[in-house]
Each structure stands twice: as C-alpha cells, then as structure tokens.
C-alpha cells in the first residue's frame, strides 16, 4: 500500500513549533485568523487516496461519522495554535482593554457630573458671598456649634476651602473639660487676626470628676497671646482660687473687650487666696460695656466697671458680699447703665450701720432700721431700663432703690424679698414725675394690696403683670382692674399679658369678670385684632352682638360702659379703652377647672395651665 505524505503540512508544523519556542505568542486576533485559514484550506490540500469499496455504505459513511471525523481533524489542526500561554495572553489583552475603557468611562462620568454641578446656582456663587452665608449660619447661634461647621466642610473641596479661609468662622473658641486643646490651637491659627469670642468652661461635672488647676492654667497660657483680640470672655471655674489663678494671667491690654463674665460655681465655700488679684487687663478696657460676676472678688475696681451698660452681680454671701457704699460707688461710676441685676446676696449687717433718715420707712408698720450710707445723694441713671432684685436682702434693696432715679425704667423684677411694700411706694413716687414701666414681676413676696393698686393707677403703659406664688393677690385686685369707678379711668389699659402662676387665692367669678371686662364692644371668640378698627364714616347701623358668652356678663352689665360703635378716629389707648388680653398664665392654679380653662380659651388667645394626665397617660389639659 502506498502512503501519501503531505510535505507542506509537516513542514509548516515543524516550522511553527520551532518559531514558537523563539518568539512570543501572537495576539488574540492572529489565533482566530490563522485557525480560520487552516480550517478553510485543509479540505483542499488533503487528498488521500481512497480504497475501492463494494458497497455504497462503505463508500458513503454516516453523517455522524463525517461530523466526528471533521471535528477531530479540526481539533488536531487548531490545538497547536491555541495553547495555554496564548489563551492567557489573549485574556490579559482583553482585560487591559476593558480596564482602559472603564477608566475612560469613569473620567467621562466625573466630567459629566462636574458639568451638571456647574449648572446649579449654588456652584455659581462667588466665594465671598458663600463665605457670608457661612458666617450667618454659624455665628447666629449663641454657642459654638462645631458640628454644623464640620458638616459644611464635608460637602465638597470648594466649600472646605472657603470655610478654612474664612477667619470669622473660627472666632468662637471654647476650652474646657470636654473641649480639645488641639482644636483650640487650630482655631487660633485659622482665625488669624479677627476678634475672638472665648469661652473657658471648667465647671465641675460628675462624669469628668474634679477639675485640675494645671489643665486650667495650661488653657489660659495657650489663650494668653490672643488677649488683644478678645471681644467677649466667659470664664467658669469651680472655686475662687482657680478663678484667681486663671485671671492672674490676664495682664495684657484688651482694647476690643466688650463682654466680661466670671462665674464661680461653689459660691457658698469660704475659700480665699493670699495674694490680691492684680489689675485685670492692665486697666485698659475702653470698650467694656457688659460685666457679669458670680461670687468673684475683683477688688471692686471702679476702673474696670466704669462706663458699663449692663451690670450683673450674684453669689456673694456673708463677708464676701459688697457693702452698700461699694455698690453705690459702682453705680455712680456707670451713668449710662441700662440694666442692673443683683442676685443671691446676703443682707446688710445692721450692727455695722446706723439708722438713716425716716423718709424711706414703711409708714403703715413700725419703723424699721434703714442703714446710713456715706453719700446720700441720689444716683442719676437716666438710661436704666431694667432692674432685677432676686434674693439680695430686703434692707439692701430698699436702700439702693431709695437712692436711685430711673426715669426710663421699663421692667422691674422683685423676687424673694419678703415685704416689698416700701419698694412699691418708691416706685409710686417715681411715677409722679415719669415712669414708663411696661413689665412688673413679683415673686414669692408679700405686699400691701392698696399700695399696689395705687401704683397700677400710675402705670398707663404697663403691658405685662406677673405674680408668682403670691398669696396676697386676691379677688379684690382683679376686680379693681376690671371695672373702675365712673369718675376714674381704666387701670392699665394696655395690659395684654397677665401671669397668675401659683396664685390660689383667686376665685373664678373675679377672673371671669376680669377677662370679660377687657373684651371689645362687639366681640366674638377670637375677633379680629384690636388694630383693625372700623374707620369708615358711614352712618350705616352696625349689627349688635352679645359682648360675652355667659349670663354673668349680661346681668352684671360689665360691658355697658363700652360704646357699641367703634370710634371713627384714634385708637383704644387714646380713649382709655382697655386692650384685649393676649395671654393668661394659670399654672398651678388648682382652683381653676378644665371647663373654666376651655371657656377662657374662647376669649384669650393663649392660656397656660398645668398639664393633667388622663387615665391612660394622655394629655387631658394643657
């Protein structure tokens, strides 16, 4: 038998195998082309000599055999060209192309996102305007809000850059027990040269334990170089020695300082320091306008507290309490004072003073001792608008208030002062000249009711009257301000807010009479505001409605003196007609039931009362 050998095929395979050992594998496309070419040319080049067959089945094999032979022949042809290195190289090539395409896609997506963001109005704002918006959002809050500033810096790189380069955003510096020293350094660096608002809070807390003096001194040493930039300074420490150690480092000038607050938490402790406190800020605080001292002895330096607008003193007990002469000297050094607050002070020691002139005594009771001061001249405070006396001694308050002249006073608070009748009498004498008082608050005191009514007659501009835990406030007081005599005018016609918290001596009839007397002539529940008067001059008769919703008002004729037709010109205040009540506080008034409160809410816009819980815990009365 003759064997035909395909020399070209054998030569090609030998050449390819030799060349594959010397050259790297071809790319993936070459494998496909080369395999296809071989598959297409193989049937044409191979022409084996077939033997003779006697049957047709021997000549023509079945189709399965043809397919199997063709697959075997093709696999034999392609297998040498699709080896493992070639396939791995082809996969690596595809993966590199896919990676490059994915990177290009991400770049295009980022460019698209940036182009879309640039179309937003917030992205077109200039940095100066964006910085101003940040200042409004951060600095409008009273305390430091680091979370808001941190969230703004996390929005994007541009916002972070604007926030970092805006020194005003870093002008509030808080150092204390739960504040980081590193953040203090960061804010001092980023604030550059803008005025600072410094808060040093080392108040004792149970979760942090005792406060170490070393940490307090370290924080003050860190803040000391920036004293010339301080605009406000608030210091809170546990005791007086720590306050002395902190403020002993404040010797540089403070030309921008406007607010100074020092608070000692343990004010009842009798702890002293040996060395006297040096002159604070070298006595150079030309812009200081507000001081608040709690149990802190600053040697009562008049140079520090002069030219003040607001002065608050509190927490001075026993020997640490200032004398009357000292307080009067401080007040004389502040002719432009607008607010005065004395809180939590021991009363004057009578053994160290003598009796003063009897013109300030309580005339109805036995003459009590009133202390004598070195200078009895009246202290003129023409700009004083607010006074607050809170548990500072009845004798101290009577003496100071008796020597003050306050023609611009608008608000006064008398709290925990025992008998305030002499104070009410002095207010009445001041009202003979000029007293534009608008708010009066008396808490936990007792007084003469007739004297208070006389004072209220002299206060036509009073808009707010508050009584807290007052047993002397009876129904007679409400009746006197409900409907005056025929020959007299209304008492406090502008009164819109009344507080009766804890006043349990009032009855329902007097309270209802007081509320109904303040209703307008043609009132319904929640009628239009009092400013919306009918100013038309037409003679069309107006419909008459009932002025109250109860039979009590009809029989008592409380509203009979109010004209039915509103005035054509002018306001209610010019005619002496009382204003309608806007708010009424009946907290802890247990004699007022739920039905009474519901009735009051038909005619008073805001009625406050104690919340009562139902059987299932729901709010039954609020």
PDB file of C-alpha atoms in Angstrom, residues 149-308:
ATOM      1  CA  UNK A 149     -19.137  73.798  60.593  1.00  0.00           C
ATOM      2  CA  UNK A 150     -17.761  70.275  60.151  1.00  0.00           C
ATOM      3  CA  UNK A 151     -20.735  69.235  58.040  1.00  0.00           C
ATOM      4  CA  UNK A 152     -20.299  72.229  55.754  1.00  0.00           C
ATOM      5  CA  UNK A 153     -16.660  71.348  55.210  1.00  0.00           C
ATOM      6  CA  UNK A 154     -17.607  67.808  54.158  1.00  0.00           C
ATOM      7  CA  UNK A 155     -19.791  68.927  51.244  1.00  0.00           C
ATOM      8  CA  UNK A 156     -17.021  69.467  48.700  1.00  0.00           C
ATOM      9  CA  UNK A 157     -13.468  70.732  48.366  1.00  0.00           C
ATOM     10  CA  UNK A 158     -14.588  74.195  47.366  1.00  0.00           C
ATOM     11  CA  UNK A 159     -16.748  74.589  50.484  1.00  0.00           C
ATOM     12  CA  UNK A 160     -13.936  73.320  52.647  1.00  0.00           C
ATOM     13  CA  UNK A 161     -11.530  75.803  51.147  1.00  0.00           C
ATOM     14  CA  UNK A 162     -13.963  78.668  51.620  1.00  0.00           C
ATOM     15  CA  UNK A 163     -14.606  77.665  55.243  1.00  0.00           C
ATOM     16  CA  UNK A 164     -10.906  77.315  56.060  1.00  0.00           C
ATOM     17  CA  UNK A 165     -10.114  80.698  54.512  1.00  0.00           C
ATOM     18  CA  UNK A 166     -12.916  82.489  56.398  1.00  0.00           C
ATOM     19  CA  UNK A 167     -11.355  83.540  59.721  1.00  0.00           C
ATOM     20  CA  UNK A 168     -14.628  84.682  61.277  1.00  0.00           C
ATOM     21  CA  UNK A 169     -15.930  81.103  61.300  1.00  0.00           C
ATOM     22  CA  UNK A 170     -13.127  80.165  63.695  1.00  0.00           C
ATOM     23  CA  UNK A 171     -13.555  83.136  66.028  1.00  0.00           C
ATOM     24  CA  UNK A 172     -15.503  81.198  68.697  1.00  0.00           C
ATOM     25  CA  UNK A 173     -13.018  79.352  70.845  1.00  0.00           C
ATOM     26  CA  UNK A 174     -14.191  77.018  73.595  1.00  0.00           C
ATOM     27  CA  UNK A 175     -11.753  75.480  76.053  1.00  0.00           C
ATOM     28  CA  UNK A 176     -12.726  73.345  78.984  1.00  0.00           C
ATOM     29  CA  UNK A 177     -13.280  69.917  80.395  1.00  0.00           C
ATOM     30  CA  UNK A 178     -14.960  68.462  77.328  1.00  0.00           C
ATOM     31  CA  UNK A 179     -13.144  70.533  74.681  1.00  0.00           C
ATOM     32  CA  UNK A 180      -9.965  69.546  72.884  1.00  0.00           C
ATOM     33  CA  UNK A 181      -6.827  71.647  73.273  1.00  0.00           C
ATOM     34  CA  UNK A 182      -5.783  70.759  69.718  1.00  0.00           C
ATOM     35  CA  UNK A 183      -8.960  72.307  68.392  1.00  0.00           C
ATOM     36  CA  UNK A 184      -8.180  75.459  70.348  1.00  0.00           C
ATOM     37  CA  UNK A 185      -4.793  75.667  68.633  1.00  0.00           C
ATOM     38  CA  UNK A 186      -6.396  75.049  65.247  1.00  0.00           C
ATOM     39  CA  UNK A 187      -8.932  77.836  65.744  1.00  0.00           C
ATOM     40  CA  UNK A 188      -6.307  80.263  66.988  1.00  0.00           C
ATOM     41  CA  UNK A 189      -4.336  79.600  63.810  1.00  0.00           C
ATOM     42  CA  UNK A 190      -7.231  79.818  61.367  1.00  0.00           C
ATOM     43  CA  UNK A 191      -8.873  82.856  62.966  1.00  0.00           C
ATOM     44  CA  UNK A 192      -5.821  84.945  62.011  1.00  0.00           C
ATOM     45  CA  UNK A 193      -6.425  88.453  63.428  1.00  0.00           C
ATOM     46  CA  UNK A 194     -10.208  88.706  63.759  1.00  0.00           C
ATOM     47  CA  UNK A 195     -11.858  89.446  67.163  1.00  0.00           C
ATOM     48  CA  UNK A 196     -12.385  86.346  69.290  1.00  0.00           C
ATOM     49  CA  UNK A 197     -15.212  85.079  71.492  1.00  0.00           C
ATOM     50  CA  UNK A 198     -13.517  82.994  74.179  1.00  0.00           C
ATOM     51  CA  UNK A 199     -15.382  80.527  76.434  1.00  0.00           C
ATOM     52  CA  UNK A 200     -13.357  78.810  79.165  1.00  0.00           C
ATOM     53  CA  UNK A 201     -15.683  76.361  80.908  1.00  0.00           C
ATOM     54  CA  UNK A 202     -14.186  74.189  83.632  1.00  0.00           C
ATOM     55  CA  UNK A 203     -17.378  73.753  85.583  1.00  0.00           C
ATOM     56  CA  UNK A 204     -17.359  70.655  87.811  1.00  0.00           C
ATOM     57  CA  UNK A 205     -19.222  67.725  86.303  1.00  0.00           C
ATOM     58  CA  UNK A 206     -19.894  64.341  87.802  1.00  0.00           C
ATOM     59  CA  UNK A 207     -18.828  62.431  84.709  1.00  0.00           C
ATOM     60  CA  UNK A 208     -15.472  64.231  84.464  1.00  0.00           C
ATOM     61  CA  UNK A 209     -14.570  64.303  88.143  1.00  0.00           C
ATOM     62  CA  UNK A 210     -12.669  67.155  89.752  1.00  0.00           C
ATOM     63  CA  UNK A 211     -11.075  69.901  87.705  1.00  0.00           C
ATOM     64  CA  UNK A 212      -7.279  70.096  87.846  1.00  0.00           C
ATOM     65  CA  UNK A 213      -5.767  73.544  88.199  1.00  0.00           C
ATOM     66  CA  UNK A 214      -2.905  72.567  85.876  1.00  0.00           C
ATOM     67  CA  UNK A 215      -5.215  71.996  82.916  1.00  0.00           C
ATOM     68  CA  UNK A 216      -6.966  75.292  83.587  1.00  0.00           C
ATOM     69  CA  UNK A 217      -3.689  77.196  83.749  1.00  0.00           C
ATOM     70  CA  UNK A 218      -2.437  75.441  80.601  1.00  0.00           C
ATOM     71  CA  UNK A 219      -5.538  76.526  78.670  1.00  0.00           C
ATOM     72  CA  UNK A 220      -5.167  80.119  79.864  1.00  0.00           C
ATOM     73  CA  UNK A 221      -1.492  80.164  78.868  1.00  0.00           C
ATOM     74  CA  UNK A 222      -2.486  78.964  75.408  1.00  0.00           C
ATOM     75  CA  UNK A 223      -5.065  81.750  75.058  1.00  0.00           C
ATOM     76  CA  UNK A 224      -2.959  84.469  76.647  1.00  0.00           C
ATOM     77  CA  UNK A 225      -1.166  85.688  73.459  1.00  0.00           C
ATOM     78  CA  UNK A 226      -4.532  86.449  71.857  1.00  0.00           C
ATOM     79  CA  UNK A 227      -5.870  88.733  74.608  1.00  0.00           C
ATOM     80  CA  UNK A 228      -5.575  91.751  72.337  1.00  0.00           C
ATOM     81  CA  UNK A 229      -8.182  90.100  70.064  1.00  0.00           C
ATOM     82  CA  UNK A 230     -10.708  89.148  72.745  1.00  0.00           C
ATOM     83  CA  UNK A 231     -14.140  90.623  72.184  1.00  0.00           C
ATOM     84  CA  UNK A 232     -16.024  88.509  74.734  1.00  0.00           C
ATOM     85  CA  UNK A 233     -14.550  86.419  77.544  1.00  0.00           C
ATOM     86  CA  UNK A 234     -16.547  83.957  79.683  1.00  0.00           C
ATOM     87  CA  UNK A 235     -14.830  82.068  82.499  1.00  0.00           C
ATOM     88  CA  UNK A 236     -16.465  79.319  84.606  1.00  0.00           C
ATOM     89  CA  UNK A 237     -14.418  77.631  87.348  1.00  0.00           C
ATOM     90  CA  UNK A 238     -15.274  75.567  90.440  1.00  0.00           C
ATOM     91  CA  UNK A 239     -13.808  77.788  93.179  1.00  0.00           C
ATOM     92  CA  UNK A 240     -12.257  81.182  93.860  1.00  0.00           C
ATOM     93  CA  UNK A 241      -8.558  80.133  93.957  1.00  0.00           C
ATOM     94  CA  UNK A 242      -8.870  78.696  90.449  1.00  0.00           C
ATOM     95  CA  UNK A 243     -10.516  81.911  89.246  1.00  0.00           C
ATOM     96  CA  UNK A 244      -7.645  83.857  90.817  1.00  0.00           C
ATOM     97  CA  UNK A 245      -5.061  81.600  89.130  1.00  0.00           C
ATOM     98  CA  UNK A 246      -6.750  81.995  85.742  1.00  0.00           C
ATOM     99  CA  UNK A 247      -7.269  85.753  85.775  1.00  0.00           C
ATOM    100  CA  UNK A 248      -3.772  86.374  87.143  1.00  0.00           C
ATOM    101  CA  UNK A 249      -2.570  85.676  83.585  1.00  0.00           C
ATOM    102  CA  UNK A 250      -4.807  88.352  82.065  1.00  0.00           C
ATOM    103  CA  UNK A 251      -2.426  91.262  82.444  1.00  0.00           C
ATOM    104  CA  UNK A 252      -2.151  92.419  78.829  1.00  0.00           C
ATOM    105  CA  UNK A 253      -4.363  95.127  77.448  1.00  0.00           C
ATOM    106  CA  UNK A 254      -7.723  94.185  75.969  1.00  0.00           C
ATOM    107  CA  UNK A 255      -8.672  97.037  73.628  1.00  0.00           C
ATOM    108  CA  UNK A 256     -11.529  95.089  71.973  1.00  0.00           C
ATOM    109  CA  UNK A 257     -13.093  93.505  75.061  1.00  0.00           C
ATOM    110  CA  UNK A 258     -16.831  94.265  75.323  1.00  0.00           C
ATOM    111  CA  UNK A 259     -18.255  91.438  77.479  1.00  0.00           C
ATOM    112  CA  UNK A 260     -16.625  90.004  80.602  1.00  0.00           C
ATOM    113  CA  UNK A 261     -18.213  87.181  82.605  1.00  0.00           C
ATOM    114  CA  UNK A 262     -16.647  85.341  85.551  1.00  0.00           C
ATOM    115  CA  UNK A 263     -18.631  82.649  87.357  1.00  0.00           C
ATOM    116  CA  UNK A 264     -17.516  80.674  90.413  1.00  0.00           C
ATOM    117  CA  UNK A 265     -19.706  77.596  90.818  1.00  0.00           C
ATOM    118  CA  UNK A 266     -19.105  76.887  94.521  1.00  0.00           C
ATOM    119  CA  UNK A 267     -20.154  80.296  95.787  1.00  0.00           C
ATOM    120  CA  UNK A 268     -21.011  79.121  99.302  1.00  0.00           C
ATOM    121  CA  UNK A 269     -17.483  77.957 100.090  1.00  0.00           C
ATOM    122  CA  UNK A 270     -15.370  80.229 102.269  1.00  0.00           C
ATOM    123  CA  UNK A 271     -12.137  79.896 100.310  1.00  0.00           C
ATOM    124  CA  UNK A 272      -9.747  82.797  99.943  1.00  0.00           C
ATOM    125  CA  UNK A 273      -6.442  83.479  98.281  1.00  0.00           C
ATOM    126  CA  UNK A 274      -3.444  85.037  99.933  1.00  0.00           C
ATOM    127  CA  UNK A 275      -2.216  87.434  97.268  1.00  0.00           C
ATOM    128  CA  UNK A 276      -4.527  90.170  95.978  1.00  0.00           C
ATOM    129  CA  UNK A 277      -5.617  89.924  92.366  1.00  0.00           C
ATOM    130  CA  UNK A 278      -3.515  92.104  90.049  1.00  0.00           C
ATOM    131  CA  UNK A 279      -5.067  94.721  87.853  1.00  0.00           C
ATOM    132  CA  UNK A 280      -7.083  92.924  85.172  1.00  0.00           C
ATOM    133  CA  UNK A 281      -6.045  93.655  81.589  1.00  0.00           C
ATOM    134  CA  UNK A 282      -3.705  96.374  82.871  1.00  0.00           C
ATOM    135  CA  UNK A 283      -6.774  98.523  83.449  1.00  0.00           C
ATOM    136  CA  UNK A 284      -7.124  99.116  79.684  1.00  0.00           C
ATOM    137  CA  UNK A 285     -10.616  98.018  78.635  1.00  0.00           C
ATOM    138  CA  UNK A 286     -12.018 101.050  76.798  1.00  0.00           C
ATOM    139  CA  UNK A 287     -14.841  99.119  75.107  1.00  0.00           C
ATOM    140  CA  UNK A 288     -16.064  97.085  78.068  1.00  0.00           C
ATOM    141  CA  UNK A 289     -19.843  97.527  78.301  1.00  0.00           C
ATOM    142  CA  UNK A 290     -21.142  94.374  79.985  1.00  0.00           C
ATOM    143  CA  UNK A 291     -19.925  92.655  83.156  1.00  0.00           C
ATOM    144  CA  UNK A 292     -21.363  89.648  84.951  1.00  0.00           C
ATOM    145  CA  UNK A 293     -19.671  88.443  88.142  1.00  0.00           C
ATOM    146  CA  UNK A 294     -20.833  85.489  90.219  1.00  0.00           C
ATOM    147  CA  UNK A 295     -19.079  85.105  93.567  1.00  0.00           C
ATOM    148  CA  UNK A 296     -15.903  86.685  92.199  1.00  0.00           C
ATOM    149  CA  UNK A 297     -13.998  89.351  94.108  1.00  0.00           C
ATOM    150  CA  UNK A 298     -12.318  91.708  91.660  1.00  0.00           C
ATOM    151  CA  UNK A 299     -11.369  94.140  94.437  1.00  0.00           C
ATOM    152  CA  UNK A 300     -14.293  96.243  93.209  1.00  0.00           C
ATOM    153  CA  UNK A 301     -12.081  98.084  90.784  1.00  0.00           C
ATOM    154  CA  UNK A 302     -14.032 101.123  89.557  1.00  0.00           C
ATOM    155  CA  UNK A 303     -11.806 101.412  86.517  1.00  0.00           C
ATOM    156  CA  UNK A 304     -12.980  98.002  85.338  1.00  0.00           C
ATOM    157  CA  UNK A 305     -16.716  98.513  85.815  1.00  0.00           C
ATOM    158  CA  UNK A 306     -16.951 102.159  84.798  1.00  0.00           C
ATOM    159  CA  UNK A 307     -18.781 103.068  81.583  1.00  0.00           C
ATOM    160  CA  UNK A 308     -20.864  99.899  81.784  1.00  0.00           C
TER     161      UNK A 308
END
